[in-house]
Every structure is written in structure tokens, then in C-alpha cells.
Short mmCIF file of N, CA and C in Angstrom, two decimals:
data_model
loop_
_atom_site.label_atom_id
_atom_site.label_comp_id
_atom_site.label_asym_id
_atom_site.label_seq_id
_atom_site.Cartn_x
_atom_site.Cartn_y
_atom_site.Cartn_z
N UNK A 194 130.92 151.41 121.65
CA UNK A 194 130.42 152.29 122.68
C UNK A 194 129.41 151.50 123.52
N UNK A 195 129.82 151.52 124.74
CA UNK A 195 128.34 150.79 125.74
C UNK A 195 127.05 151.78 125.61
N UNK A 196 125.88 150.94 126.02
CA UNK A 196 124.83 151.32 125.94
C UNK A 196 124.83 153.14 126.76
N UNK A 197 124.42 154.05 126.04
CA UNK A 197 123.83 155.41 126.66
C UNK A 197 122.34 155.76 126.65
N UNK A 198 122.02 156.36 127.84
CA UNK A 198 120.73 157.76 127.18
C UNK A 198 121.30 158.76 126.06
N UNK A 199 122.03 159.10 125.96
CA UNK A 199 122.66 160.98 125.07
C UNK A 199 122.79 160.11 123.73
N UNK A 200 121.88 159.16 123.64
CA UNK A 200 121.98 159.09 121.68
C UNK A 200 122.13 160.39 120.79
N UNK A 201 120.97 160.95 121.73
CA UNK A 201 120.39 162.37 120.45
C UNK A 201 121.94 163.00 120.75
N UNK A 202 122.20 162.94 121.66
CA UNK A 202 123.62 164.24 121.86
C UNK A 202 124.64 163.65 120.90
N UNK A 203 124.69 162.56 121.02
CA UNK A 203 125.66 161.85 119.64
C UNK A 203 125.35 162.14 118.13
N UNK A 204 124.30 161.73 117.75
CA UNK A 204 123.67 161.64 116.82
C UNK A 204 123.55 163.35 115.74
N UNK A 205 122.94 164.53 117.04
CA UNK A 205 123.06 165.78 116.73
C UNK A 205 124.49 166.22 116.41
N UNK A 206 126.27 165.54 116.84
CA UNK A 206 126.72 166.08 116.52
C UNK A 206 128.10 164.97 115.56
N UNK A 207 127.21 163.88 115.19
CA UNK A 207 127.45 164.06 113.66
C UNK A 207 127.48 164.16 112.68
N UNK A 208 127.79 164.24 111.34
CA UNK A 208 127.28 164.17 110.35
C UNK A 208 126.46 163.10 109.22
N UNK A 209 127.08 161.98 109.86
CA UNK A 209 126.58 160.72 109.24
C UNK A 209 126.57 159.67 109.81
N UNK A 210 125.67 158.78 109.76
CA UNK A 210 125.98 157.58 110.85
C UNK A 210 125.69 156.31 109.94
N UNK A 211 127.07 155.47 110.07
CA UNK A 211 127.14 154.59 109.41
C UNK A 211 126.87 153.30 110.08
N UNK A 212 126.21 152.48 109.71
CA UNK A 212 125.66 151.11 110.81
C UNK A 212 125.23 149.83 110.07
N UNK A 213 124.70 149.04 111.08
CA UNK A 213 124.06 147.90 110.55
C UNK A 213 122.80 148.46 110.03
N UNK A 214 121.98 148.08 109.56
CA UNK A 214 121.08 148.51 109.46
C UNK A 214 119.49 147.68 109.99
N UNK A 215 119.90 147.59 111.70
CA UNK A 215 119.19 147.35 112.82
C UNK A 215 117.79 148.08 112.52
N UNK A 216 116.82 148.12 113.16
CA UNK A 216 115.50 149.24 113.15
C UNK A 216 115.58 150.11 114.59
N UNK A 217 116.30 149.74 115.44
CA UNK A 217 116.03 150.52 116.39
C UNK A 217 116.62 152.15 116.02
N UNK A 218 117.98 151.83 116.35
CA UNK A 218 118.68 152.90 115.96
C UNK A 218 118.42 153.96 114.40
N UNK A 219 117.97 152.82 113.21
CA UNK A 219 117.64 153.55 112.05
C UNK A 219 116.86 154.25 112.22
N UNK A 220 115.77 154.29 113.38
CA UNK A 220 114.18 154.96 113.72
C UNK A 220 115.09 156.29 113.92
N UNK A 221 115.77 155.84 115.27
CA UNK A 221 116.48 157.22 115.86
C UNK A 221 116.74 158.39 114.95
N UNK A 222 117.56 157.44 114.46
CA UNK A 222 118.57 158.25 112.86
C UNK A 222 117.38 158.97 112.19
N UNK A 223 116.37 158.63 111.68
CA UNK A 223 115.81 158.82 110.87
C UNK A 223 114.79 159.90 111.41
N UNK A 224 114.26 159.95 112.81
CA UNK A 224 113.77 160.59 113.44
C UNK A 224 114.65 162.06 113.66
N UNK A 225 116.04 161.84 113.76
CA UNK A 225 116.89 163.06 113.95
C UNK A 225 117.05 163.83 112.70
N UNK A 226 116.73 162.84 111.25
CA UNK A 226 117.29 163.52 110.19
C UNK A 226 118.40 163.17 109.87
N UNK A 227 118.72 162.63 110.26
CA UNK A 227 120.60 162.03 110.08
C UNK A 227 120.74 161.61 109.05
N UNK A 228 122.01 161.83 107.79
CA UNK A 228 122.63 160.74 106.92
C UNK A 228 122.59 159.06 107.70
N UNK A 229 121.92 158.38 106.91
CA UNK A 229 122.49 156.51 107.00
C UNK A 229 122.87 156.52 105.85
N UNK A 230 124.01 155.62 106.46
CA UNK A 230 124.93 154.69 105.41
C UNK A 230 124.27 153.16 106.47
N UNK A 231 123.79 152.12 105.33
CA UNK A 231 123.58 151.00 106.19
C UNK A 231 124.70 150.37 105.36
N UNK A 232 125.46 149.31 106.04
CA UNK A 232 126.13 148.75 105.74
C UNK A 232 126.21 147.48 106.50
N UNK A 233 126.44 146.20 105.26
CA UNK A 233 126.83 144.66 105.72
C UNK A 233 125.50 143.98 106.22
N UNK A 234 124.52 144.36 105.53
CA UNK A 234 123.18 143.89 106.35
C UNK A 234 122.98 141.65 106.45
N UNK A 235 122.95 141.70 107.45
CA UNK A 235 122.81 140.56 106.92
C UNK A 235 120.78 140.01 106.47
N UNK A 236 121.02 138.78 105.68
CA UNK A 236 119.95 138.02 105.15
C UNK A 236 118.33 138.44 105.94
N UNK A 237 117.35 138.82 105.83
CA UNK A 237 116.50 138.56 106.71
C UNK A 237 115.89 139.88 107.39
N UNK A 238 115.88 140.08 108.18
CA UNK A 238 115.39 141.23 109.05
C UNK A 238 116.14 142.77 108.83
N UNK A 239 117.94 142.80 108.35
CA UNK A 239 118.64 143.84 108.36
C UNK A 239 118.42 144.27 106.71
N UNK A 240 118.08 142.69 105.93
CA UNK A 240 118.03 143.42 104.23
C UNK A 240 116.76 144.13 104.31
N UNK A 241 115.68 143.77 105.06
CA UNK A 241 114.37 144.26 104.85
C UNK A 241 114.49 145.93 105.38
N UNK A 242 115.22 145.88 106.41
CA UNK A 242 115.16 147.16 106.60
C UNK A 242 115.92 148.41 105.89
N UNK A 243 117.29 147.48 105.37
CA UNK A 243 117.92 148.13 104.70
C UNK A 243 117.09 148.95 103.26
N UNK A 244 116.22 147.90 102.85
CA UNK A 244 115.74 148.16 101.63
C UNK A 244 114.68 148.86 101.81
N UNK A 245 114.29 149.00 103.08
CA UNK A 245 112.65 150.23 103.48
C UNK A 245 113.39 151.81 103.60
N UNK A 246 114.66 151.73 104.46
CA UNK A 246 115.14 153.26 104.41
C UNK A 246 115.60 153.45 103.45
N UNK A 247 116.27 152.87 102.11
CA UNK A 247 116.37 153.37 101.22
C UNK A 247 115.53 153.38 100.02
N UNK A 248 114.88 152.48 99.77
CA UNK A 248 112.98 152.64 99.22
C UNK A 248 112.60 154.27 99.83
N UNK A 249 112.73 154.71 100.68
CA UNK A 249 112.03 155.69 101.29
C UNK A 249 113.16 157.13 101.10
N UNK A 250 114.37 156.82 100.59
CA UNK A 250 115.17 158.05 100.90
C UNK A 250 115.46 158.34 102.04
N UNK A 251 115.63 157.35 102.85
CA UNK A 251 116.24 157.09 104.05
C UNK A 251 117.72 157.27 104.87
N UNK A 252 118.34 156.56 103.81
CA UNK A 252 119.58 156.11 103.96
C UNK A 252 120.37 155.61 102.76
N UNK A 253 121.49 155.25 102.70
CA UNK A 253 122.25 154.75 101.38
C UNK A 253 122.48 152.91 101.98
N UNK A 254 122.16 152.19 101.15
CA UNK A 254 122.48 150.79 101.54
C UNK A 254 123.38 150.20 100.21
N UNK A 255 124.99 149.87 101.06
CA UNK A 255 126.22 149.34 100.89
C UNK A 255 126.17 148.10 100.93
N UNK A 256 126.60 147.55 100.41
CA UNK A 256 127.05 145.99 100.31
C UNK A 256 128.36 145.87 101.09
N UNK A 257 129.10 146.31 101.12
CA UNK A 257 130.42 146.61 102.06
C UNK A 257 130.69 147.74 102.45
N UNK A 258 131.55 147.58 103.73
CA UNK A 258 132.50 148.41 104.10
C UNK A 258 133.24 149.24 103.12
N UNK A 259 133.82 148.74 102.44
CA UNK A 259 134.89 150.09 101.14
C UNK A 259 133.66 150.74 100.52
N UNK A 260 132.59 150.29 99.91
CA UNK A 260 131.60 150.77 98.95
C UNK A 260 130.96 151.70 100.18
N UNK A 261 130.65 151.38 101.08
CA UNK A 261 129.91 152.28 102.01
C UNK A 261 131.39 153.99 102.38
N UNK A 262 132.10 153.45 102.64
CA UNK A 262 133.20 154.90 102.62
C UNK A 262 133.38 155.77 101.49
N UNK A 263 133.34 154.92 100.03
CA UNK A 263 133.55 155.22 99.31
C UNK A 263 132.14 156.43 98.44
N UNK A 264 131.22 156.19 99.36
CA UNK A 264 130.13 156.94 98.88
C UNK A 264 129.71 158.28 99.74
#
């Protein structure tokens, strides 16, 4: 999807949002209340975050793609 304003309009109408686990967008997510699934984080900046939203009850953090669907 190219860049939008209507995140929230996205975001409000789904149920779960599955991603990298970036900080921008996780704020969003997390700000809306949304299910995260983080998935495929790489080394560095995406594990740290991965491991703060789910430290926090944030989000679910996947090691893959199948394990992330599969949950």
C-alpha cells in the first residue's frame, strides 16, 4: 500500500495487523488498541521493539511467517 493519511480508517477496520515490527506504525497500532502480530524482525532496532510490545502485552512476536498465521 503507498503511503496514506486514513491509517486510523484502516487500522479501525481490522482486526489484526500483522507487520514488521517497525516503531512507527507499532505506536499507531498500539495507540488504536489493535492486535500485533510482529513478524520477521530483523537483528537490532526491530528485535528491540519486538521484545518491548510484547514485554508489555503489546503484541505477539513470531519468528516467521507460518508461526505468525498459525497463532
Amino acid at each position: 500500500m503507498p503511503f496514506t493519511r486514513d491509517i486510523n480508517l484502516y487500522m479501525k477496520s481490522a482486526n489484526v495487523l500483522l507487520k514488521k515490527p517497525g516503531g512507527l506504525s507499532s505506536r499507531e497500532a498500539a495507540g488504536a488498541n489493535m492486535p500485533i502480530i510482529h513478524v520477521n524482525a530483523i537483528p537490532g532496532g526491530e528485535t528491540k521493539n519486538a521484545a518491548f510490545f510484547e514485554n508489555n502485552g503489546r503484541s505477539y512476536n513470531s519468528k516467521n511467517t507460518i508461526e505468525a498465521v498459525r497463532y
